[in-house]
């Protein structure tokens, strides 16, 4: 169920007070006006079940702001209200919500108390869903989300998250999304659910079906830019004429000049690719190469690899296999996917190069950029003492910065684990540095419940991280070789590119 967080980290927490930032250690001091607080508190004492008043009190106190330090006076006030109004579900919910918004392990008992008093409080179930993920209890969390969705069937937020919680059951996801189309036909949540389903789908036909569903139910002018560009990139190499037609359709509704300029450039790219394909079919490879040379595809585009393969093929067709090989070699050194690896080895064979020689040439490129990693020695959660980088010498290290409240981190973990499991018994270590010690109480329960196998370490403020610096953000990932050198960094792994991480680790382990 973590796949949702991987895609939608900006939507991770819907709350009365907004979303939290991904930058973890972003302290914000409490900013309170005693006169204002007392006035709101007096109103709550007269009307304890008024959720709007509690919302105002939480905001005025600053307690619930992400990164704000705990305020004993605030907690004491709620403890007094808990005693004074023992039958009010709103009071424990408000305190639980405040802790939940701070991503604090203290949230759960108060949210559960609220449900004990009011078993139909859907928002408490919803927040317990996200809190359960912080504890690593994913199945428990999904049940909480199911209850929230069941209790408030008219809430498109709940329907959105629930529909996208079944990454192992694509048919169920499709059924739930189609239900959203029927119940919330023009809502942004429906549009978002369809779009995320396109990203998570494994095959071209399913992706195209979802994008066409978007087009059918939402006018192009209401699409967000990434929705349109992702569909365009999906079509660009395998169905270039469709990509051209899509751009022209979009151009018909675009109004602002900046967006129009972007799509004008995308049209040129698509038309160039279609022209290059035609020239190659007509054996005019030199002209095709010239056209492709003036075509700049975004490096992160889903079409990049197929475009590169086509370019290498054109060079091979004019007996410049070595040039095609060099293109593939340079790309593979930083993006070692299975698709490019096969092409690279095939081109190497054509040039009389065995795999061992190809690998040496890959390493020649990697070694130019490899850096000795800045040492660290950090406290272990699972046992006494510290773990240092020097303790890991002789092992390949996958190092990730994370914290329990980080949705994108939790979204990436299943894919890391899928890869890591393939290297059991090897000289390999998987290490996770928690950058938010305030969430320490989550860490060991998360490890136990989630089943993830990284060794958790505790970071501390002011540490000189050198070239292992995460900039206060998470997830940030590094791959370090047996001699303590950073070989790969800025790694992001999802269901579409696990092979890249696997090839990175294999290359480090197998280097002789």
PDB file of N, CA, C and O in Angstrom, residues 155-201:
ATOM      1  N   UNK A 155     -16.771  11.274   0.570  1.00  0.00           N
ATOM      2  CA  UNK A 155     -15.496  11.979   0.697  1.00  0.00           C
ATOM      3  C   UNK A 155     -14.542  11.510  -0.402  1.00  0.00           C
ATOM      4  O   UNK A 155     -14.040  10.385  -0.350  1.00  0.00           O
ATOM      5  N   UNK A 156     -14.264  12.328  -1.408  1.00  0.00           N
ATOM      6  CA  UNK A 156     -13.399  11.883  -2.511  1.00  0.00           C
ATOM      7  C   UNK A 156     -11.952  11.673  -2.092  1.00  0.00           C
ATOM      8  O   UNK A 156     -11.228  10.906  -2.738  1.00  0.00           O
ATOM      9  N   UNK A 157     -11.516  12.328  -0.999  1.00  0.00           N
ATOM     10  CA  UNK A 157     -10.149  12.113  -0.516  1.00  0.00           C
ATOM     11  C   UNK A 157      -9.969  10.662  -0.081  1.00  0.00           C
ATOM     12  O   UNK A 157      -8.989   9.998  -0.440  1.00  0.00           O
ATOM     13  N   UNK A 158     -10.900  10.177   0.713  1.00  0.00           N
ATOM     14  CA  UNK A 158     -10.795   8.799   1.188  1.00  0.00           C
ATOM     15  C   UNK A 158     -10.862   7.820   0.013  1.00  0.00           C
ATOM     16  O   UNK A 158     -10.109   6.840  -0.050  1.00  0.00           O
ATOM     17  N   UNK A 159     -11.779   8.066  -0.906  1.00  0.00           N
ATOM     18  CA  UNK A 159     -11.915   7.190  -2.071  1.00  0.00           C
ATOM     19  C   UNK A 159     -10.627   7.167  -2.884  1.00  0.00           C
ATOM     20  O   UNK A 159     -10.196   6.112  -3.376  1.00  0.00           O
ATOM     21  N   UNK A 160     -10.002   8.310  -3.013  1.00  0.00           N
ATOM     22  CA  UNK A 160      -8.742   8.448  -3.756  1.00  0.00           C
ATOM     23  C   UNK A 160      -7.649   7.575  -3.148  1.00  0.00           C
ATOM     24  O   UNK A 160      -7.017   6.757  -3.824  1.00  0.00           O
ATOM     25  N   UNK A 161      -7.405   7.755  -1.856  1.00  0.00           N
ATOM     26  CA  UNK A 161      -6.341   6.998  -1.204  1.00  0.00           C
ATOM     27  C   UNK A 161      -6.656   5.505  -1.168  1.00  0.00           C
ATOM     28  O   UNK A 161      -5.759   4.668  -1.343  1.00  0.00           O
ATOM     29  N   UNK A 162      -7.901   5.165  -0.928  1.00  0.00           N
ATOM     30  CA  UNK A 162      -8.255   3.747  -0.848  1.00  0.00           C
ATOM     31  C   UNK A 162      -8.093   3.070  -2.206  1.00  0.00           C
ATOM     32  O   UNK A 162      -7.552   1.961  -2.299  1.00  0.00           O
ATOM     33  N   UNK A 163      -8.513   3.727  -3.260  1.00  0.00           N
ATOM     34  CA  UNK A 163      -8.409   3.135  -4.600  1.00  0.00           C
ATOM     35  C   UNK A 163      -6.962   2.845  -4.973  1.00  0.00           C
ATOM     36  O   UNK A 163      -6.685   1.881  -5.694  1.00  0.00           O
ATOM     37  N   UNK A 164      -6.039   3.663  -4.469  1.00  0.00           N
ATOM     38  CA  UNK A 164      -4.634   3.528  -4.855  1.00  0.00           C
ATOM     39  C   UNK A 164      -3.810   2.754  -3.836  1.00  0.00           C
ATOM     40  O   UNK A 164      -2.585   2.812  -3.849  1.00  0.00           O
ATOM     41  N   UNK A 165      -4.487   2.004  -2.975  1.00  0.00           N
ATOM     42  CA  UNK A 165      -3.794   1.253  -1.928  1.00  0.00           C
ATOM     43  C   UNK A 165      -3.598  -0.216  -2.267  1.00  0.00           C
ATOM     44  O   UNK A 165      -3.167  -0.990  -1.424  1.00  0.00           O
ATOM     45  N   UNK A 166      -3.900  -0.610  -3.502  1.00  0.00           N
ATOM     46  CA  UNK A 166      -3.864  -2.034  -3.852  1.00  0.00           C
ATOM     47  C   UNK A 166      -2.937  -2.257  -5.047  1.00  0.00           C
ATOM     48  O   UNK A 166      -3.341  -2.711  -6.104  1.00  0.00           O
ATOM     49  N   UNK A 167      -1.651  -1.909  -4.842  1.00  0.00           N
ATOM     50  CA  UNK A 167      -0.705  -2.003  -5.944  1.00  0.00           C
ATOM     51  C   UNK A 167      -0.484  -3.433  -6.421  1.00  0.00           C
ATOM     52  O   UNK A 167      -0.038  -3.642  -7.549  1.00  0.00           O
ATOM     53  N   UNK A 168      -0.810  -4.410  -5.590  1.00  0.00           N
ATOM     54  CA  UNK A 168      -0.673  -5.813  -6.007  1.00  0.00           C
ATOM     55  C   UNK A 168      -1.960  -6.353  -6.615  1.00  0.00           C
ATOM     56  O   UNK A 168      -2.029  -7.519  -6.999  1.00  0.00           O
ATOM     57  N   UNK A 169      -2.984  -5.524  -6.674  1.00  0.00           N
ATOM     58  CA  UNK A 169      -4.276  -5.955  -7.218  1.00  0.00           C
ATOM     59  C   UNK A 169      -4.769  -4.936  -8.247  1.00  0.00           C
ATOM     60  O   UNK A 169      -5.682  -4.161  -7.969  1.00  0.00           O
ATOM     61  N   UNK A 170      -4.166  -4.920  -9.435  1.00  0.00           N
ATOM     62  CA  UNK A 170      -4.523  -3.886 -10.427  1.00  0.00           C
ATOM     63  C   UNK A 170      -5.985  -3.907 -10.834  1.00  0.00           C
ATOM     64  O   UNK A 170      -6.561  -2.856 -11.135  1.00  0.00           O
ATOM     65  N   UNK A 171      -6.605  -5.075 -10.850  1.00  0.00           N
ATOM     66  CA  UNK A 171      -8.022  -5.149 -11.227  1.00  0.00           C
ATOM     67  C   UNK A 171      -8.897  -4.457 -10.189  1.00  0.00           C
ATOM     68  O   UNK A 171      -9.883  -3.800 -10.528  1.00  0.00           O
ATOM     69  N   UNK A 172      -8.536  -4.629  -8.912  1.00  0.00           N
ATOM     70  CA  UNK A 172      -9.296  -3.968  -7.856  1.00  0.00           C
ATOM     71  C   UNK A 172      -9.102  -2.461  -7.939  1.00  0.00           C
ATOM     72  O   UNK A 172     -10.061  -1.695  -7.781  1.00  0.00           O
ATOM     73  N   UNK A 173      -7.873  -2.042  -8.196  1.00  0.00           N
ATOM     74  CA  UNK A 173      -7.615  -0.613  -8.368  1.00  0.00           C
ATOM     75  C   UNK A 173      -8.460  -0.043  -9.495  1.00  0.00           C
ATOM     76  O   UNK A 173      -9.091   1.008  -9.353  1.00  0.00           O
ATOM     77  N   UNK A 174      -8.509  -0.755 -10.610  1.00  0.00           N
ATOM     78  CA  UNK A 174      -9.291  -0.284 -11.749  1.00  0.00           C
ATOM     79  C   UNK A 174     -10.774  -0.182 -11.393  1.00  0.00           C
ATOM     80  O   UNK A 174     -11.435   0.800 -11.734  1.00  0.00           O
ATOM     81  N   UNK A 175     -11.283  -1.193 -10.671  1.00  0.00           N
ATOM     82  CA  UNK A 175     -12.693  -1.172 -10.294  1.00  0.00           C
ATOM     83  C   UNK A 175     -12.997   0.019  -9.390  1.00  0.00           C
ATOM     84  O   UNK A 175     -14.007   0.718  -9.564  1.00  0.00           O
ATOM     85  N   UNK A 176     -12.112   0.291  -8.433  1.00  0.00           N
ATOM     86  CA  UNK A 176     -12.326   1.401  -7.501  1.00  0.00           C
ATOM     87  C   UNK A 176     -12.204   2.751  -8.206  1.00  0.00           C
ATOM     88  O   UNK A 176     -12.930   3.704  -7.881  1.00  0.00           O
ATOM     89  N   UNK A 177     -11.300   2.837  -9.165  1.00  0.00           N
ATOM     90  CA  UNK A 177     -11.165   4.088  -9.919  1.00  0.00           C
ATOM     91  C   UNK A 177     -12.404   4.327 -10.776  1.00  0.00           C
ATOM     92  O   UNK A 177     -12.920   5.456 -10.854  1.00  0.00           O
ATOM     93  N   UNK A 178     -12.897   3.280 -11.414  1.00  0.00           N
ATOM     94  CA  UNK A 178     -14.101   3.440 -12.226  1.00  0.00           C
ATOM     95  C   UNK A 178     -15.292   3.832 -11.354  1.00  0.00           C
ATOM     96  O   UNK A 178     -16.175   4.583 -11.782  1.00  0.00           O
ATOM     97  N   UNK A 179     -15.298   3.340 -10.113  1.00  0.00           N
ATOM     98  CA  UNK A 179     -16.337   3.747  -9.166  1.00  0.00           C
ATOM     99  C   UNK A 179     -16.212   5.241  -8.862  1.00  0.00           C
ATOM    100  O   UNK A 179     -17.216   5.952  -8.757  1.00  0.00           O
ATOM    101  N   UNK A 180     -14.980   5.731  -8.743  1.00  0.00           N
ATOM    102  CA  UNK A 180     -14.772   7.164  -8.530  1.00  0.00           C
ATOM    103  C   UNK A 180     -15.255   7.972  -9.732  1.00  0.00           C
ATOM    104  O   UNK A 180     -15.828   9.052  -9.578  1.00  0.00           O
ATOM    105  N   UNK A 181     -15.023   7.452 -10.917  1.00  0.00           N
ATOM    106  CA  UNK A 181     -15.486   8.139 -12.127  1.00  0.00           C
ATOM    107  C   UNK A 181     -17.001   8.296 -12.101  1.00  0.00           C
ATOM    108  O   UNK A 181     -17.540   9.326 -12.507  1.00  0.00           O
ATOM    109  N   UNK A 182     -17.676   7.274 -11.588  1.00  0.00           N
ATOM    110  CA  UNK A 182     -19.139   7.345 -11.506  1.00  0.00           C
ATOM    111  C   UNK A 182     -19.606   8.297 -10.405  1.00  0.00           C
ATOM    112  O   UNK A 182     -20.541   9.076 -10.605  1.00  0.00           O
ATOM    113  N   UNK A 183     -18.948   8.251  -9.250  1.00  0.00           N
ATOM    114  CA  UNK A 183     -19.430   9.025  -8.099  1.00  0.00           C
ATOM    115  C   UNK A 183     -18.899  10.461  -8.075  1.00  0.00           C
ATOM    116  O   UNK A 183     -19.556  11.364  -7.594  1.00  0.00           O
ATOM    117  N   UNK A 184     -17.648  10.643  -8.543  1.00  0.00           N
ATOM    118  CA  UNK A 184     -17.029  11.971  -8.539  1.00  0.00           C
ATOM    119  C   UNK A 184     -16.472  12.259  -9.930  1.00  0.00           C
ATOM    120  O   UNK A 184     -15.258  12.372 -10.112  1.00  0.00           O
ATOM    121  N   UNK A 185     -17.323  12.357 -10.925  1.00  0.00           N
ATOM    122  CA  UNK A 185     -16.867  12.352 -12.315  1.00  0.00           C
ATOM    123  C   UNK A 185     -15.931  13.494 -12.694  1.00  0.00           C
ATOM    124  O   UNK A 185     -15.087  13.317 -13.572  1.00  0.00           O
ATOM    125  N   UNK A 186     -16.040  14.633 -12.046  1.00  0.00           N
ATOM    126  CA  UNK A 186     -15.221  15.789 -12.453  1.00  0.00           C
ATOM    127  C   UNK A 186     -14.325  16.301 -11.331  1.00  0.00           C
ATOM    128  O   UNK A 186     -13.792  17.406 -11.432  1.00  0.00           O
ATOM    129  N   UNK A 187     -14.148  15.496 -10.316  1.00  0.00           N
ATOM    130  CA  UNK A 187     -13.361  15.939  -9.157  1.00  0.00           C
ATOM    131  C   UNK A 187     -11.861  15.747  -9.424  1.00  0.00           C
ATOM    132  O   UNK A 187     -11.453  14.787 -10.088  1.00  0.00           O
ATOM    133  N   UNK A 188     -11.057  16.650  -8.872  1.00  0.00           N
ATOM    134  CA  UNK A 188      -9.608  16.545  -9.050  1.00  0.00           C
ATOM    135  C   UNK A 188      -9.054  15.246  -8.489  1.00  0.00           C
ATOM    136  O   UNK A 188      -8.046  14.731  -8.978  1.00  0.00           O
ATOM    137  N   UNK A 189      -9.679  14.723  -7.438  1.00  0.00           N
ATOM    138  CA  UNK A 189      -9.208  13.463  -6.873  1.00  0.00           C
ATOM    139  C   UNK A 189      -9.375  12.316  -7.873  1.00  0.00           C
ATOM    140  O   UNK A 189      -8.536  11.418  -7.949  1.00  0.00           O
ATOM    141  N   UNK A 190     -10.456  12.333  -8.614  1.00  0.00           N
ATOM    142  CA  UNK A 190     -10.663  11.298  -9.639  1.00  0.00           C
ATOM    143  C   UNK A 190      -9.604  11.428 -10.716  1.00  0.00           C
ATOM    144  O   UNK A 190      -9.013  10.435 -11.160  1.00  0.00           O
ATOM    145  N   UNK A 191      -9.367  12.652 -11.135  1.00  0.00           N
ATOM    146  CA  UNK A 191      -8.333  12.899 -12.137  1.00  0.00           C
ATOM    147  C   UNK A 191      -6.970  12.417 -11.626  1.00  0.00           C
ATOM    148  O   UNK A 191      -6.215  11.753 -12.349  1.00  0.00           O
ATOM    149  N   UNK A 192      -6.650  12.725 -10.367  1.00  0.00           N
ATOM    150  CA  UNK A 192      -5.379  12.301  -9.792  1.00  0.00           C
ATOM    151  C   UNK A 192      -5.261  10.799  -9.688  1.00  0.00           C
ATOM    152  O   UNK A 192      -4.194  10.223  -9.945  1.00  0.00           O
ATOM    153  N   UNK A 193      -6.352  10.132  -9.321  1.00  0.00           N
ATOM    154  CA  UNK A 193      -6.326   8.672  -9.187  1.00  0.00           C
ATOM    155  C   UNK A 193      -6.058   8.008 -10.537  1.00  0.00           C
ATOM    156  O   UNK A 193      -5.272   7.061 -10.630  1.00  0.00           O
ATOM    157  N   UNK A 194      -6.709   8.511 -11.579  1.00  0.00           N
ATOM    158  CA  UNK A 194      -6.489   7.937 -12.913  1.00  0.00           C
ATOM    159  C   UNK A 194      -5.044   8.138 -13.334  1.00  0.00           C
ATOM    160  O   UNK A 194      -4.392   7.224 -13.861  1.00  0.00           O
ATOM    161  N   UNK A 195      -4.515   9.338 -13.081  1.00  0.00           N
ATOM    162  CA  UNK A 195      -3.147   9.627 -13.492  1.00  0.00           C
ATOM    163  C   UNK A 195      -2.147   8.724 -12.774  1.00  0.00           C
ATOM    164  O   UNK A 195      -1.230   8.168 -13.389  1.00  0.00           O
ATOM    165  N   UNK A 196      -2.301   8.563 -11.470  1.00  0.00           N
ATOM    166  CA  UNK A 196      -1.372   7.714 -10.722  1.00  0.00           C
ATOM    167  C   UNK A 196      -1.460   6.275 -11.216  1.00  0.00           C
ATOM    168  O   UNK A 196      -0.456   5.570 -11.308  1.00  0.00           O
ATOM    169  N   UNK A 197      -2.669   5.836 -11.560  1.00  0.00           N
ATOM    170  CA  UNK A 197      -2.828   4.478 -12.091  1.00  0.00           C
ATOM    171  C   UNK A 197      -2.044   4.304 -13.381  1.00  0.00           C
ATOM    172  O   UNK A 197      -1.505   3.218 -13.650  1.00  0.00           O
ATOM    173  N   UNK A 198      -1.945   5.364 -14.193  1.00  0.00           N
ATOM    174  CA  UNK A 198      -1.139   5.248 -15.417  1.00  0.00           C
ATOM    175  C   UNK A 198       0.323   5.034 -15.073  1.00  0.00           C
ATOM    176  O   UNK A 198       1.020   4.255 -15.733  1.00  0.00           O
ATOM    177  N   UNK A 199       0.802   5.714 -14.042  1.00  0.00           N
ATOM    178  CA  UNK A 199       2.210   5.585 -13.665  1.00  0.00           C
ATOM    179  C   UNK A 199       2.517   4.204 -13.114  1.00  0.00           C
ATOM    180  O   UNK A 199       3.595   3.654 -13.339  1.00  0.00           O
ATOM    181  N   UNK A 200       1.553   3.650 -12.378  1.00  0.00           N
ATOM    182  CA  UNK A 200       1.792   2.372 -11.719  1.00  0.00           C
ATOM    183  C   UNK A 200       1.529   1.172 -12.619  1.00  0.00           C
ATOM    184  O   UNK A 200       1.910   0.054 -12.278  1.00  0.00           O
ATOM    185  N   UNK A 201       0.871   1.383 -13.741  1.00  0.00           N
ATOM    186  CA  UNK A 201       0.588   0.275 -14.654  1.00  0.00           C
ATOM    187  C   UNK A 201       1.871  -0.197 -15.320  1.00  0.00           C
ATOM    188  O   UNK A 201       2.770   0.601 -15.608  1.00  0.00           O
TER     189      UNK A 201
END
